[in-house]
Structure formats: C-alpha cells, structure tokens
Short mmCIF file of C-alpha atoms in Angstrom, two decimals:
data_model
loop_
_atom_site.label_atom_id
_atom_site.label_comp_id
_atom_site.label_asym_id
_atom_site.label_seq_id
_atom_site.Cartn_x
_atom_site.Cartn_y
_atom_site.Cartn_z
CA MET A 1 15.04 55.54 65.06
CA ASN A 2 18.44 53.93 64.06
CA SER A 3 18.42 51.90 60.65
CA LYS A 4 19.33 48.20 60.69
CA ASN A 5 22.89 48.36 59.64
CA GLU A 6 23.25 51.36 62.20
CA THR A 7 21.43 48.49 64.90
CA ALA A 8 23.89 46.02 63.56
CA VAL A 9 27.22 48.00 64.66
CA GLU A 10 25.63 48.75 67.85
CA ILE A 11 25.26 45.15 68.88
CA PHE A 12 28.78 44.48 67.53
CA ASN A 13 30.23 47.50 69.36
CA LYS A 14 28.61 45.83 72.81
CA GLY A 15 30.89 42.74 72.13
CA PHE A 16 28.91 40.50 70.17
CA ASN A 17 30.34 38.95 67.04
CA CYS A 18 29.80 40.02 63.16
CA ALA A 19 27.30 37.42 62.81
CA GLN A 20 25.36 38.00 65.94
CA ALA A 21 25.31 41.48 65.32
CA VAL A 22 23.81 41.20 61.30
CA LEU A 23 21.52 38.55 62.37
CA ALA A 24 20.16 40.27 65.74
CA SER A 25 19.77 43.76 63.92
CA HIS A 26 16.80 41.64 61.95
CA SER A 27 15.72 38.71 63.57
CA SER A 28 12.46 40.53 64.95
CA ASP A 29 11.25 40.84 61.11
CA PHE A 30 11.02 36.96 61.14
CA GLY A 31 9.57 36.30 64.68
CA LEU A 32 13.21 35.36 66.03
CA ASP A 33 13.84 36.75 69.53
CA SER A 34 17.29 38.20 69.78
CA THR A 35 18.73 36.55 72.25
CA ILE A 36 18.22 33.16 70.50
CA ALA A 37 19.47 35.03 67.57
CA LYS A 38 22.77 35.84 69.10
CA LYS A 39 23.16 31.99 70.10
CA ILE A 40 22.29 30.61 66.85
CA ALA A 41 25.06 32.68 65.75
CA GLY A 42 27.08 33.15 68.41
CA ALA A 43 30.18 30.43 67.07
CA PHE A 44 30.20 32.12 63.57
CA GLY A 45 32.38 35.13 64.65
CA GLY A 46 35.89 35.50 63.57
CA GLY A 47 35.33 33.34 60.76
CA MET A 48 33.73 30.76 62.69
CA ALA A 49 35.12 30.40 65.86
CA TYR A 50 38.35 32.43 65.28
CA ASN A 51 38.82 29.89 62.38
CA GLY A 52 39.33 32.76 59.66
CA GLU A 53 37.50 31.28 57.17
CA THR A 54 33.82 32.93 56.41
CA CYS A 55 33.61 36.28 57.78
CA GLY A 56 30.59 36.42 60.70
CA ALA A 57 28.99 39.28 59.01
CA VAL A 58 28.66 36.94 55.94
CA THR A 59 27.61 34.20 57.64
CA GLY A 60 25.15 36.29 59.62
CA ALA A 61 23.49 37.67 55.91
CA LEU A 62 23.39 34.20 54.76
CA MET A 63 21.39 33.19 57.69
CA LEU A 64 18.90 36.15 57.04
CA ILE A 65 18.62 35.21 53.49
CA GLY A 66 17.61 31.56 54.78
CA LEU A 67 14.93 33.07 57.04
CA LYS A 68 13.47 34.81 54.48
CA TYR A 69 13.71 32.41 51.33
CA GLY A 70 15.26 29.21 52.99
CA LYS A 71 13.41 25.94 52.13
CA HIS A 72 11.40 24.85 55.08
CA THR A 73 8.96 22.10 53.81
CA GLU A 74 9.93 18.87 52.00
CA GLY A 75 9.80 18.94 48.41
CA ASP A 76 9.87 22.32 47.85
CA ASN A 77 13.51 22.51 45.77
CA ASP A 78 12.30 25.76 44.06
CA SER A 79 12.96 27.84 47.35
CA LYS A 80 15.98 25.73 47.83
CA GLU A 81 17.28 26.88 44.44
CA ASN A 82 15.80 30.56 45.20
CA THR A 83 17.76 30.73 48.19
CA TYR A 84 20.98 29.69 46.90
CA ARG A 85 20.77 31.85 43.52
CA ILE A 86 19.97 34.90 46.13
CA ALA A 87 22.98 33.89 48.47
CA ALA A 88 25.38 33.60 45.73
CA GLU A 89 24.38 37.09 44.53
CA TYR A 90 25.00 38.39 47.84
CA ILE A 91 28.56 36.94 48.08
CA SER A 92 29.07 38.11 44.48
CA LYS A 93 28.25 41.66 45.70
CA PHE A 94 30.65 41.17 48.72
CA LYS A 95 33.60 39.88 46.98
CA LYS A 96 33.10 42.73 44.42
CA GLU A 97 33.82 45.30 47.18
CA TYR A 98 35.72 43.82 49.26
CA GLY A 99 37.78 41.09 47.39
CA SER A 100 37.22 37.86 49.42
CA ILE A 101 34.47 36.47 52.01
CA LYS A 102 37.62 34.94 54.17
CA CYS A 103 38.00 36.71 57.29
CA THR A 104 41.45 36.46 57.05
CA GLU A 105 41.92 37.67 54.17
CA LEU A 106 39.49 40.67 55.02
CA ILE A 107 41.47 41.52 58.11
CA LYS A 108 44.69 40.31 57.22
CA TYR A 109 45.31 38.24 60.08
CA ASP A 110 45.11 34.43 60.94
CA LEU A 111 43.25 34.38 63.90
CA THR A 112 44.17 30.80 64.02
CA ILE A 113 47.40 31.77 65.79
CA LYS A 114 47.43 33.19 68.89
CA GLU A 115 49.80 35.74 68.39
CA GLU A 116 48.06 37.13 65.24
CA LEU A 117 44.70 37.07 67.27
CA ILE A 118 46.67 39.48 69.82
CA LYS A 119 48.31 41.74 67.16
CA ALA A 120 44.60 41.87 65.15
CA ARG A 121 43.41 43.33 68.53
CA GLU A 122 46.13 45.58 68.60
CA ALA A 123 46.01 47.03 65.46
CA GLY A 124 42.50 47.68 66.14
CA VAL A 125 40.82 45.68 63.43
CA PHE A 126 37.60 44.74 65.40
CA LYS A 127 37.03 48.05 66.06
CA THR A 128 38.04 49.70 62.60
CA ILE A 129 37.51 47.01 59.97
CA CYS A 130 34.89 44.69 61.29
CA PRO A 131 32.29 47.53 61.73
CA LEU A 132 32.35 48.60 58.62
CA LEU A 133 31.85 45.27 57.13
CA VAL A 134 28.97 44.56 59.72
CA LYS A 135 27.27 47.41 58.39
CA ARG A 136 27.83 47.22 54.65
CA SER A 137 26.78 43.41 54.69
CA VAL A 138 23.26 44.42 56.17
CA GLU A 139 23.01 46.94 53.35
CA LEU A 140 23.85 44.24 51.13
CA ALA A 141 21.58 41.92 52.43
CA GLU A 142 18.51 43.94 52.77
CA GLU A 143 19.17 45.04 48.84
CA LEU A 144 17.94 41.35 48.59
CA LEU A 145 15.60 40.64 51.36
#
C-alpha cells in the first residue's frame, strides 16, 4: 500500500493541482469524500488560480491542519489559537527547507504572465518541482497531524 505522500503525488500526476493532491491524500482520514476534497481545493493550484501566491501544496496542508485542529464551535478560541500555532509551525518548516511558500518563488516562473506559464510548462516544472513539493508537504503535515 502506498504512503500518503506517494498517494498525493499519484493524484497530482493524474492532472489534479497541488492543493487537491495534498488534501485528497488524507481526506478519508477526516470523513471527507475525495471528490469533495478535490472540489474544495480546486482553485488553489498555481498559487491560487495561477496567481503565483501561496503554493497549493502548502494550502492543501493548511486545510489538513484545519480539518484536524480547526475551531468548529462558537467560543472555542483555544482550538483557533492551536490551529494557528500548528499552521505557523508547518509554514516555518516549509520555509526553512524551500526558502518560501510562494509558488512563483518556488518554481521561478510568474504564472500571472501567460508566456511565463507556457515557459514553466515547457521547462517541466509541474513534472519535476511540484511533485517534490507535494510529497514533502504531506510529510511535513503528517509530522503535525
């Protein structure tokens, strides 16, 4: 049986974005249907809809952290603070390894510029860099879940 990080890479390699792959790899652990997880994370790829902002592998991991620890009842501010603390720890670990959580900085292409998106595809970053980020993101998230 595949580990969750391998499952996430398999999902990504089937054409789903980074956030979808990370979230869907653990969705069943939280009673969340894989299809629904992919829909929820559907706009988060390419740094949120090719805007080059926060990497989808990161936003997917943050969604997992929210599913595990997130505030879900009124007045439960301890859960909210704990979620933010754990999310900040995840972000710190990711930044320590990769220097940024910003898609544009991680893949070295500005996806808001059509020509850059084409160049990124031609350079194969979505087949080389992104799967590694997906895999490592799941591993880092699992350390905190």
